[in-house]
Amino acid sequence: MTAYDDQNIFAKILRGEIPSFKVYEDDETLCFMDIMPRTDGHCLVIPKTACRNILDATPAQLAACMATVSKVANAAKTAFDADGITLQQFSEAAGGQEVFHLHFHIHPRHEGLPMRPPGTMGDMDVIKGHAEKIAAAIG
């Protein structure tokens, strides 16, 4: 497997070199907003330790991420009065992965409303408001 590249954008976010809209943080994980949101409330959960994806993640990294995913997904569902949640994880380029640091996408979903296409930059003020809305629902 390819070595972890500590210059990836999520590693830079963890080091504070790139700003992000933080939703939740604990000792092992960070959740922040996706700046190209495919749904309102689209956020990402990552481990604070290095791993490329689910294929090289340790059981401890996966457990920590899933605990945060559960917490944030429930808060996002509440915050956006969503009908459900879509959880996505892509591993390796052939699997659709673009940033090679393990991450889980959380999408609040509403019945009959499709996800937006990928790759469109969102409005930063709106994204910041969404981060605050989810964080408030976490408590």
GROMACS .gro file of C-alpha atoms in nm:
model
  139
    1MET     CA    1   0.000   0.000   0.000
    2THR     CA    2   0.114   0.354  -0.070
    3ALA     CA    3   0.263   0.544   0.223
    4TYR     CA    4   0.060   0.813   0.399
    5ASP     CA    5   0.129   1.162   0.263
    6ASP     CA    6   0.132   1.411   0.551
    7GLN     CA    7   0.088   1.698   0.302
    8ASN     CA    8  -0.271   1.602   0.217
    9ILE     CA    9  -0.533   1.870   0.279
   10PHE     CA   10  -0.686   1.697   0.584
   11ALA     CA   11  -0.345   1.661   0.752
   12LYS     CA   12  -0.299   2.034   0.692
   13ILE     CA   13  -0.640   2.104   0.848
   14LEU     CA   14  -0.542   1.895   1.152
   15ARG     CA   15  -0.221   2.100   1.189
   16GLY     CA   16  -0.414   2.427   1.155
   17GLU     CA   17  -0.239   2.520   0.830
   18ILE     CA   18  -0.572   2.540   0.643
   19PRO     CA   19  -0.888   2.681   0.804
   20SER     CA   20  -1.202   2.474   0.844
   21PHE     CA   21  -1.547   2.502   0.995
   22LYS     CA   22  -1.522   2.267   1.291
   23VAL     CA   23  -1.835   2.084   1.403
   24TYR     CA   24  -1.697   1.851   1.671
   25GLU     CA   25  -1.362   1.744   1.809
   26ASP     CA   26  -1.242   1.495   2.067
   27ASP     CA   27  -0.901   1.346   2.147
   28GLU     CA   28  -0.912   1.104   1.853
   29THR     CA   29  -1.130   1.259   1.582
   30LEU     CA   30  -1.228   1.582   1.411
   31CYS     CA   31  -1.550   1.663   1.227
   32PHE     CA   32  -1.560   1.963   0.994
   33MET     CA   33  -1.774   2.088   0.707
   34ASP     CA   34  -1.714   1.993   0.344
   35ILE     CA   35  -1.657   2.316   0.148
   36MET     CA   36  -1.809   2.155  -0.163
   37PRO     CA   37  -2.129   2.034   0.001
   38ARG     CA   38  -2.350   1.789  -0.182
   39THR     CA   39  -2.624   1.837   0.081
   40ASP     CA   40  -2.694   2.103   0.340
   41GLY     CA   41  -2.501   1.992   0.647
   42HIS     CA   42  -2.247   1.780   0.452
   43CYS     CA   43  -1.960   1.722   0.694
   44LEU     CA   44  -1.656   1.496   0.726
   45VAL     CA   45  -1.524   1.286   1.014
   46ILE     CA   46  -1.152   1.204   1.022
   47PRO     CA   47  -0.912   1.042   1.267
   48LYS     CA   48  -0.644   1.269   1.410
   49THR     CA   49  -0.384   1.003   1.344
   50ALA     CA   50  -0.238   0.913   1.006
   51CYS     CA   51  -0.406   0.656   0.785
   52ARG     CA   52  -0.494   0.668   0.417
   53ASN     CA   53  -0.832   0.495   0.422
   54ILE     CA   54  -1.035   0.206   0.560
   55LEU     CA   55  -0.790  -0.044   0.409
   56ASP     CA   56  -0.503   0.056   0.640
   57ALA     CA   57  -0.698   0.194   0.937
   58THR     CA   58  -0.654   0.027   1.274
   59PRO     CA   59  -0.953  -0.106   1.466
   60ALA     CA   60  -0.901   0.179   1.717
   61GLN     CA   61  -0.909   0.445   1.441
   62LEU     CA   62  -1.224   0.295   1.294
   63ALA     CA   63  -1.395   0.267   1.634
   64ALA     CA   64  -1.315   0.629   1.720
   65CYS     CA   65  -1.438   0.751   1.382
   66MET     CA   66  -1.759   0.552   1.400
   67ALA     CA   67  -1.838   0.682   1.749
   68THR     CA   68  -1.803   1.037   1.617
   69VAL     CA   69  -1.996   0.955   1.300
   70SER     CA   70  -2.286   0.829   1.512
   71LYS     CA   71  -2.284   1.138   1.735
   72VAL     CA   72  -2.262   1.384   1.445
   73ALA     CA   73  -2.508   1.198   1.220
   74ASN     CA   74  -2.773   1.208   1.491
   75ALA     CA   75  -2.708   1.577   1.552
   76ALA     CA   76  -2.717   1.656   1.178
   77LYS     CA   77  -3.045   1.467   1.137
   78THR     CA   78  -3.192   1.673   1.419
   79ALA     CA   79  -3.038   2.005   1.312
   80PHE     CA   80  -3.168   1.978   0.956
   81ASP     CA   81  -3.493   1.798   1.040
   82ALA     CA   82  -3.370   1.534   0.793
   83ASP     CA   83  -3.554   1.218   0.700
   84GLY     CA   84  -3.231   1.017   0.701
   85ILE     CA   85  -2.854   1.018   0.667
   86THR     CA   86  -2.627   0.899   0.387
   87LEU     CA   87  -2.283   0.790   0.504
   88GLN     CA   88  -2.007   0.760   0.242
   89GLN     CA   89  -1.649   0.634   0.262
   90PHE     CA   90  -1.425   0.596  -0.043
   91SER     CA   91  -1.099   0.396  -0.040
   92GLU     CA   92  -0.829   0.427  -0.306
   93ALA     CA   93  -0.863   0.613  -0.635
   94ALA     CA   94  -1.052   0.328  -0.800
   95GLY     CA   95  -1.302   0.347  -0.513
   96GLY     CA   96  -1.354   0.721  -0.564
   97GLN     CA   97  -1.115   0.852  -0.297
   98GLU     CA   98  -0.967   1.194  -0.372
   99VAL     CA   99  -0.807   1.293  -0.039
  100PHE     CA  100  -0.590   1.016   0.100
  101HIS     CA  101  -0.666   1.054   0.470
  102LEU     CA  102  -0.945   0.833   0.605
  103HIS     CA  103  -1.272   1.026   0.607
  104PHE     CA  104  -1.643   0.962   0.631
  105HIS     CA  105  -1.897   1.188   0.460
  106ILE     CA  106  -2.218   1.256   0.654
  107HIS     CA  107  -2.509   1.385   0.445
  108PRO     CA  108  -2.842   1.483   0.603
  109ARG     CA  109  -3.108   1.370   0.353
  110HIS     CA  110  -3.464   1.471   0.281
  111GLU     CA  111  -3.714   1.249   0.102
  112GLY     CA  112  -3.729   1.327  -0.270
  113LEU     CA  113  -3.434   1.571  -0.264
  114PRO     CA  114  -3.130   1.442  -0.456
  115MET     CA  115  -2.771   1.516  -0.360
  116ARG     CA  116  -2.609   1.800  -0.552
  117PRO     CA  117  -2.334   1.715  -0.804
  118PRO     CA  118  -1.979   1.698  -0.665
  119GLY     CA  119  -1.717   1.966  -0.712
  120THR     CA  120  -1.913   2.288  -0.660
  121MET     CA  121  -1.776   2.528  -0.399
  122GLY     CA  122  -2.031   2.628  -0.139
  123ASP     CA  123  -2.107   2.966   0.017
  124MET     CA  124  -1.872   2.995   0.316
  125ASP     CA  125  -2.119   3.194   0.528
  126VAL     CA  126  -2.388   2.930   0.474
  127ILE     CA  127  -2.142   2.647   0.548
  128LYS     CA  128  -2.031   2.821   0.868
  129GLY     CA  129  -2.395   2.851   0.975
  130HIS     CA  130  -2.450   2.483   0.905
  131ALA     CA  131  -2.148   2.394   1.122
  132GLU     CA  132  -2.289   2.601   1.407
  133LYS     CA  133  -2.632   2.440   1.365
  134ILE     CA  134  -2.492   2.084   1.388
  135ALA     CA  135  -2.256   2.173   1.675
  136ALA     CA  136  -2.550   2.320   1.871
  137ALA     CA  137  -2.746   1.997   1.820
  138ILE     CA  138  -2.455   1.794   1.962
  139GLY     CA  139  -2.484   1.995   2.281
   0.00000   0.00000   0.00000
